[in-house]
Tab-separated table of C-alpha atoms and ligand atoms in Angstrom:
chain	number	residue	atom	x	y	z
A	181	UNK	CA	60.442	-1.917	-106.843
A	182	UNK	CA	59.729	-5.031	-104.219
A	183	UNK	CA	61.767	-3.307	-101.807
A	184	UNK	CA	59.997	0.121	-102.164
A	185	UNK	CA	56.486	-1.675	-101.620
A	186	UNK	CA	57.876	-3.483	-98.557
A	187	UNK	CA	59.553	-0.329	-96.971
A	188	UNK	CA	55.847	1.241	-97.179
A	189	UNK	CA	55.144	-1.174	-94.633
A	190	UNK	CA	54.510	1.109	-91.391
A	191	UNK	CA	56.461	-1.252	-89.208
A	192	UNK	CA	59.418	-1.010	-91.069
A	193	UNK	CA	59.371	2.590	-90.974
A	194	UNK	CA	58.979	2.730	-87.450
A	195	UNK	CA	61.805	0.405	-86.956
A	196	UNK	CA	64.044	2.748	-88.909
A	197	UNK	CA	62.940	5.630	-86.485
A	198	UNK	CA	63.844	3.330	-83.602
A	199	UNK	CA	66.942	2.665	-85.030
A	200	UNK	CA	68.122	6.148	-84.845
A	201	UNK	CA	68.128	5.697	-81.025
A	202	UNK	CA	70.226	2.741	-80.599
A	203	UNK	CA	72.863	2.738	-78.006
A	204	UNK	CA	75.811	0.674	-79.930
A	205	UNK	CA	78.872	2.334	-79.213
A	206	UNK	CA	80.781	-0.980	-78.562
A	207	UNK	CA	79.697	-2.737	-81.751
A	208	UNK	CA	78.624	-0.076	-83.989
A	209	UNK	CA	75.767	-2.582	-84.847
A	210	UNK	CA	72.899	-0.435	-84.727
A	211	UNK	CA	69.117	-2.417	-84.515
A	212	UNK	CA	65.462	-1.119	-84.547
A	213	UNK	CA	62.762	-3.535	-84.315
A	214	UNK	CA	58.561	-2.631	-84.331
A	215	UNK	CA	56.234	-4.980	-83.536
A	216	UNK	CA	52.710	-4.908	-85.105
A	217	UNK	CA	49.781	-5.731	-82.848
A	218	UNK	CA	46.715	-7.536	-83.839
A	219	UNK	CA	44.851	-3.884	-83.434
A	220	UNK	CA	47.272	-2.459	-85.370
A	221	UNK	CA	49.495	-0.538	-83.114
A	222	UNK	CA	53.320	-0.567	-83.395
A	223	UNK	CA	55.595	-0.827	-80.442
A	224	UNK	CA	59.190	-0.197	-80.962
A	225	UNK	CA	62.985	-1.021	-79.330
A	226	UNK	CA	66.380	-0.529	-80.259
A	227	UNK	CA	69.448	-2.297	-79.027
A	228	UNK	CA	71.170	-0.856	-75.898
A	229	UNK	CA	74.657	-1.693	-75.137
A	230	UNK	CA	76.630	-1.710	-71.756
A	231	UNK	CA	80.216	-1.437	-70.934
A	232	UNK	CA	79.960	-4.745	-69.358
A	233	UNK	CA	79.383	-6.081	-72.627
A	234	UNK	CA	77.354	-9.230	-72.047
A	235	UNK	CA	74.591	-6.976	-70.549
A	236	UNK	CA	73.762	-5.481	-73.874
A	237	UNK	CA	69.921	-6.043	-74.836
A	238	UNK	CA	68.581	-6.260	-78.459
A	239	UNK	CA	65.847	-4.004	-80.052
A	240	UNK	CA	63.631	-7.125	-80.209
A	241	UNK	CA	63.046	-7.737	-76.496
A	242	UNK	CA	62.883	-3.873	-76.563
A	243	UNK	CA	59.878	-3.790	-78.582
A	244	UNK	CA	58.403	-6.837	-76.417
A	245	UNK	CA	58.808	-5.259	-73.599
A	246	UNK	CA	57.364	-1.927	-74.412
A	247	UNK	CA	54.399	-3.729	-76.011
A	248	UNK	CA	53.617	-5.768	-73.010
A	249	UNK	CA	53.833	-3.098	-70.429
A	250	UNK	CA	51.220	-1.315	-72.931
A	251	UNK	CA	49.010	-4.217	-72.178
A	252	UNK	CA	49.325	-5.784	-75.757
A	253	UNK	CA	50.011	-9.461	-75.967
A	254	UNK	CA	48.685	-10.366	-79.508
A	255	UNK	CA	51.373	-9.779	-82.613
A	256	UNK	CA	51.181	-10.028	-85.937
A	257	UNK	CA	54.667	-9.030	-87.421
A	258	UNK	CA	57.847	-7.941	-86.316
A	259	UNK	CA	60.105	-5.738	-88.416
A	260	UNK	CA	63.882	-5.627	-87.825
A	261	UNK	CA	66.376	-2.952	-89.399
A	262	UNK	CA	69.889	-2.628	-88.442
A	263	UNK	CA	72.890	-0.742	-89.869
A	264	UNK	CA	73.902	-3.679	-92.162
A	265	UNK	CA	73.490	-3.792	-95.819
A	266	UNK	CA	72.122	-7.491	-95.158
A	267	UNK	CA	69.022	-8.299	-93.535
A	268	UNK	CA	69.301	-9.006	-89.821
A	269	UNK	CA	67.438	-12.041	-88.193
A	270	UNK	CA	66.357	-12.022	-84.440
A	271	UNK	CA	68.938	-13.879	-82.296
A	272	UNK	CA	68.037	-17.137	-80.592
A	273	UNK	CA	67.251	-15.446	-77.422
A	274	UNK	CA	64.921	-12.984	-79.191
A	275	UNK	CA	63.389	-15.824	-81.127
A	276	UNK	CA	62.584	-17.708	-77.850
A	277	UNK	CA	60.921	-14.708	-76.250
A	278	UNK	CA	58.774	-13.873	-79.338
A	279	UNK	CA	57.543	-17.232	-79.191
A	280	UNK	CA	56.016	-17.030	-75.977
A	281	UNK	CA	53.487	-14.555	-77.310
A	282	UNK	CA	53.275	-15.486	-81.121
A	283	UNK	CA	54.582	-18.789	-82.261
A	284	UNK	CA	53.252	-17.774	-85.792
A	285	UNK	CA	54.716	-14.318	-86.038
A	286	UNK	CA	55.625	-12.969	-89.508
A	287	UNK	CA	59.122	-11.627	-89.598
A	288	UNK	CA	60.218	-8.815	-91.953
A	289	UNK	CA	64.004	-8.155	-92.143
A	290	UNK	CA	64.848	-5.307	-93.909
A	291	UNK	CA	68.512	-4.580	-95.174
A	292	UNK	CA	69.458	-1.661	-97.012
A	293	UNK	CA	69.808	-3.655	-100.058
A	294	UNK	CA	67.744	-6.390	-99.405
A	295	UNK	CA	64.427	-7.444	-97.579
A	296	UNK	CA	63.491	-10.773	-96.628
A	297	UNK	CA	60.113	-12.164	-95.212
A	298	UNK	CA	59.705	-15.066	-93.236
A	299	UNK	CA	58.290	-16.551	-89.874
A	300	UNK	CA	59.158	-17.287	-86.231
A	301	UNK	CA	57.702	-20.768	-87.170
A	302	UNK	CA	60.288	-21.184	-89.719
A	303	UNK	CA	63.140	-19.572	-87.537
A	304	UNK	CA	62.405	-21.577	-84.462
A	305	UNK	CA	60.566	-24.781	-85.037
A	306	UNK	CA	59.493	-26.472	-81.785
A	307	UNK	CA	60.112	-23.643	-79.615
A	308	UNK	CA	59.947	-24.586	-75.425
A	309	UNK	CA	56.244	-23.007	-74.708
A	310	UNK	CA	53.969	-23.380	-71.768
A	311	UNK	CA	52.450	-26.676	-72.741
A	312	UNK	CA	55.860	-28.065	-72.095
A	313	UNK	CA	55.938	-27.132	-68.631
A	314	UNK	CA	52.259	-28.903	-67.874
A	315	UNK	CA	53.379	-32.191	-69.323
A	316	UNK	CA	51.585	-34.750	-71.364
A	317	UNK	CA	51.336	-32.607	-74.230
A	318	UNK	CA	52.050	-34.264	-77.858
A	319	UNK	CA	54.796	-31.926	-79.131
A	320	UNK	CA	54.872	-30.724	-82.520
A	321	UNK	CA	58.359	-31.368	-84.133
A	322	UNK	CA	56.828	-31.534	-87.678
A	323	UNK	CA	59.004	-28.464	-88.842
A	324	UNK	CA	62.232	-30.129	-87.489
A	325	UNK	CA	63.220	-32.640	-89.843
A	326	UNK	CA	61.827	-32.875	-93.079
A	327	UNK	CA	64.326	-35.392	-94.005
A	328	UNK	CA	63.091	-37.841	-91.189
A	329	UNK	CA	59.780	-37.352	-92.479
A	330	UNK	CA	60.447	-37.945	-96.117
A	331	UNK	CA	62.144	-41.146	-95.101
A	332	UNK	CA	59.374	-42.421	-93.488
A	333	UNK	CA	56.796	-42.091	-96.498
A	334	UNK	CA	58.977	-44.834	-98.609
B	56	THU	N1	71.307	-7.120	-81.761
B	56	THU	C1	70.166	-6.910	-82.085
B	56	THU	O1	69.539	-5.896	-81.335
B	56	THU	N2	69.113	-7.679	-82.507
B	56	THU	C2	69.701	-8.793	-83.200
B	56	THU	O2	68.716	-9.467	-83.763
B	56	THU	C3	70.978	-8.960	-83.544
B	56	THU	C4	71.889	-8.369	-82.443
B	56	THU	C5	72.553	-6.210	-81.206
B	56	THU	C6	73.109	-6.893	-80.151
B	56	THU	C7	74.307	-5.938	-79.919
B	56	THU	O3	74.147	-4.523	-79.191
B	56	THU	C8	74.707	-5.545	-81.207
B	56	THU	O4	73.296	-5.854	-82.079
B	56	THU	C9	75.633	-6.826	-81.928
B	56	THU	O5	75.522	-8.126	-81.695
Protein backbone atom coordinates (compact mmCIF):
# COMPACT_ATOMS: atom_id res chain seq x y z
CA UNK A 1 0.00 0.00 0.00
CA UNK A 2 2.77 2.42 0.93
CA UNK A 3 4.52 1.58 -2.35
CA UNK A 4 1.32 2.21 -4.33
CA UNK A 5 1.00 5.68 -2.79
CA UNK A 6 4.64 6.53 -3.50
CA UNK A 7 4.39 5.25 -7.07
CA UNK A 8 1.49 7.64 -7.63
CA UNK A 9 4.19 10.34 -7.41
CA UNK A 10 4.39 11.84 -10.94
CA UNK A 11 8.19 12.07 -10.71
CA UNK A 12 8.44 8.32 -10.17
CA UNK A 13 6.15 7.67 -13.12
CA UNK A 14 8.28 10.02 -15.28
CA UNK A 15 11.48 8.30 -14.15
CA UNK A 16 10.02 4.93 -15.17
CA UNK A 17 9.20 6.32 -18.61
CA UNK A 18 12.74 7.72 -18.94
CA UNK A 19 14.24 4.38 -17.92
CA UNK A 20 12.66 2.81 -21.01
CA UNK A 21 15.15 4.83 -23.06
CA UNK A 22 18.21 3.86 -21.02
CA UNK A 23 21.14 2.89 -23.21
CA UNK A 24 22.94 0.31 -21.11
CA UNK A 25 24.18 -2.50 -23.38
CA UNK A 26 27.37 -2.97 -21.33
CA UNK A 27 26.19 -3.01 -17.72
CA UNK A 28 22.57 -3.98 -18.48
CA UNK A 29 21.80 -1.74 -15.48
CA UNK A 30 19.05 0.59 -16.61
CA UNK A 31 18.40 3.84 -14.75
CA UNK A 32 15.79 6.59 -15.09
CA UNK A 33 15.64 9.84 -13.14
CA UNK A 34 13.12 12.67 -12.93
CA UNK A 35 13.67 16.06 -11.32
CA UNK A 36 10.66 18.02 -10.11
CA UNK A 37 11.10 21.79 -10.08
CA UNK A 38 9.56 24.25 -7.62
CA UNK A 39 7.13 25.26 -10.37
CA UNK A 40 6.07 21.61 -10.71
CA UNK A 41 7.73 20.85 -14.03
CA UNK A 42 9.43 17.48 -14.41
CA UNK A 43 12.65 16.80 -16.34
CA UNK A 44 13.99 13.36 -17.02
CA UNK A 45 17.21 11.56 -17.84
CA UNK A 46 18.41 8.02 -18.46
CA UNK A 47 21.85 6.49 -18.34
CA UNK A 48 23.76 6.53 -21.63
CA UNK A 49 26.71 4.16 -21.85
CA UNK A 50 29.61 4.04 -24.27
CA UNK A 51 31.97 1.45 -25.73
CA UNK A 52 34.63 3.42 -23.88
CA UNK A 53 33.12 2.31 -20.57
CA UNK A 54 34.37 5.21 -18.47
CA UNK A 55 32.35 7.68 -20.52
CA UNK A 56 28.95 6.36 -19.38
CA UNK A 57 26.78 9.09 -18.03
CA UNK A 58 24.20 8.79 -15.34
CA UNK A 59 20.45 9.33 -15.51
CA UNK A 60 20.57 11.94 -12.74
CA UNK A 61 23.02 14.22 -14.50
CA UNK A 62 21.04 13.84 -17.71
CA UNK A 63 17.95 15.11 -15.88
CA UNK A 64 19.86 18.07 -14.39
CA UNK A 65 21.18 18.97 -17.81
CA UNK A 66 17.69 18.85 -19.38
CA UNK A 67 16.27 21.06 -16.64
CA UNK A 68 19.04 23.65 -16.71
CA UNK A 69 18.92 24.03 -20.48
CA UNK A 70 15.16 24.67 -20.10
CA UNK A 71 15.97 27.53 -17.71
CA UNK A 72 15.08 25.71 -14.48
CA UNK A 73 17.40 25.83 -11.47
CA UNK A 74 15.10 25.34 -8.50
CA UNK A 75 14.45 21.73 -7.68
CA UNK A 76 12.41 20.07 -4.96
CA UNK A 77 12.71 16.38 -5.63
CA UNK A 78 14.47 13.77 -7.72
CA UNK A 79 13.02 10.32 -8.35
CA UNK A 80 15.43 7.53 -9.29
CA UNK A 81 14.39 4.15 -10.66
CA UNK A 82 16.46 1.30 -12.04
CA UNK A 83 16.19 -2.22 -13.33
CA UNK A 84 17.36 -3.46 -9.93
CA UNK A 85 14.66 -4.68 -7.52
CA UNK A 86 16.36 -2.62 -4.81
CA UNK A 87 16.33 1.17 -4.51
CA UNK A 88 19.20 2.82 -6.42
CA UNK A 89 21.03 5.72 -4.77
CA UNK A 90 22.65 8.47 -6.84
CA UNK A 91 26.42 7.99 -7.32
CA UNK A 92 28.84 10.35 -5.59
CA UNK A 93 29.45 12.44 -8.70
CA UNK A 94 25.72 12.97 -9.21
CA UNK A 95 25.25 13.92 -5.55
CA UNK A 96 27.81 16.67 -5.99
CA UNK A 97 26.21 17.94 -9.20
CA UNK A 98 22.75 17.93 -7.61
CA UNK A 99 24.10 19.83 -4.58
CA UNK A 100 25.12 22.73 -6.82
CA UNK A 101 21.46 23.58 -7.28
CA UNK A 102 19.60 22.06 -4.35
CA UNK A 103 21.52 21.08 -1.22
CA UNK A 104 18.21 20.16 0.46
CA UNK A 105 16.77 18.17 -2.46
CA UNK A 106 14.35 15.38 -1.55
CA UNK A 107 15.37 12.02 -3.01
CA UNK A 108 13.02 9.15 -3.70
CA UNK A 109 14.58 5.86 -4.83
CA UNK A 110 11.94 3.51 -6.15
CA UNK A 111 12.96 -0.12 -6.54
CA UNK A 112 10.62 -2.78 -7.81
CA UNK A 113 10.23 -4.19 -4.31
CA UNK A 114 10.96 -1.26 -2.06
CA UNK A 115 10.91 2.53 -2.11
CA UNK A 116 13.17 4.70 0.05
CA UNK A 117 12.84 8.40 0.71
CA UNK A 118 15.79 10.47 1.90
CA UNK A 119 17.44 13.82 1.23
CA UNK A 120 20.59 15.04 -0.48
CA UNK A 121 21.63 16.69 2.79
CA UNK A 122 21.75 13.20 4.31
CA UNK A 123 23.50 11.51 1.40
CA UNK A 124 26.05 14.30 0.93
CA UNK A 125 26.64 16.32 4.06
CA UNK A 126 29.21 19.12 3.74
CA UNK A 127 29.15 19.20 -0.07
CA UNK A 128 31.67 21.45 -1.77
CA UNK A 129 29.69 24.56 -2.72
CA UNK A 130 30.19 28.01 -4.19
CA UNK A 131 30.82 29.42 -0.71
CA UNK A 132 33.91 27.24 -0.40
CA UNK A 133 35.45 28.97 -3.42
CA UNK A 134 34.97 32.39 -1.87
CA UNK A 135 36.77 31.53 1.37
CA UNK A 136 35.96 33.07 4.71
CA UNK A 137 32.65 31.27 5.03
CA UNK A 138 32.06 29.11 8.08
CA UNK A 139 31.73 25.51 6.91
CA UNK A 140 28.77 23.54 8.22
CA UNK A 141 29.97 20.06 9.07
CA UNK A 142 27.14 19.47 11.52
CA UNK A 143 25.81 16.48 9.61
CA UNK A 144 29.17 14.77 9.20
CA UNK A 145 30.02 13.42 12.61
CA UNK A 146 27.25 13.10 15.16
CA UNK A 147 29.60 11.01 17.32
CA UNK A 148 31.85 13.99 17.79
CA UNK A 149 28.95 16.24 18.69
CA UNK A 150 27.80 13.73 21.28
CA UNK A 151 31.21 13.62 23.00
CA UNK A 152 31.31 17.39 23.27
CA UNK A 153 28.06 17.48 25.24
CA UNK A 154 29.54 15.45 28.14
N1 LIG B 1 24.06 4.79 -13.07
C1 LIG B 1 23.16 5.80 -13.12
O1 LIG B 1 22.72 6.22 -14.21
N2 LIG B 1 22.75 6.37 -11.95
C2 LIG B 1 23.07 5.89 -10.71
O2 LIG B 1 22.61 6.42 -9.72
C3 LIG B 1 23.98 4.75 -10.58
C4 LIG B 1 24.64 4.31 -11.85
C5 LIG B 1 24.42 4.10 -14.31
C6 LIG B 1 25.80 4.33 -14.81
C7 LIG B 1 26.03 3.07 -15.65
O3 LIG B 1 25.47 3.25 -16.94
C8 LIG B 1 25.21 2.00 -14.95
O4 LIG B 1 24.30 2.71 -14.13
C9 LIG B 1 26.02 1.04 -14.10
O5 LIG B 1 26.86 1.71 -13.23
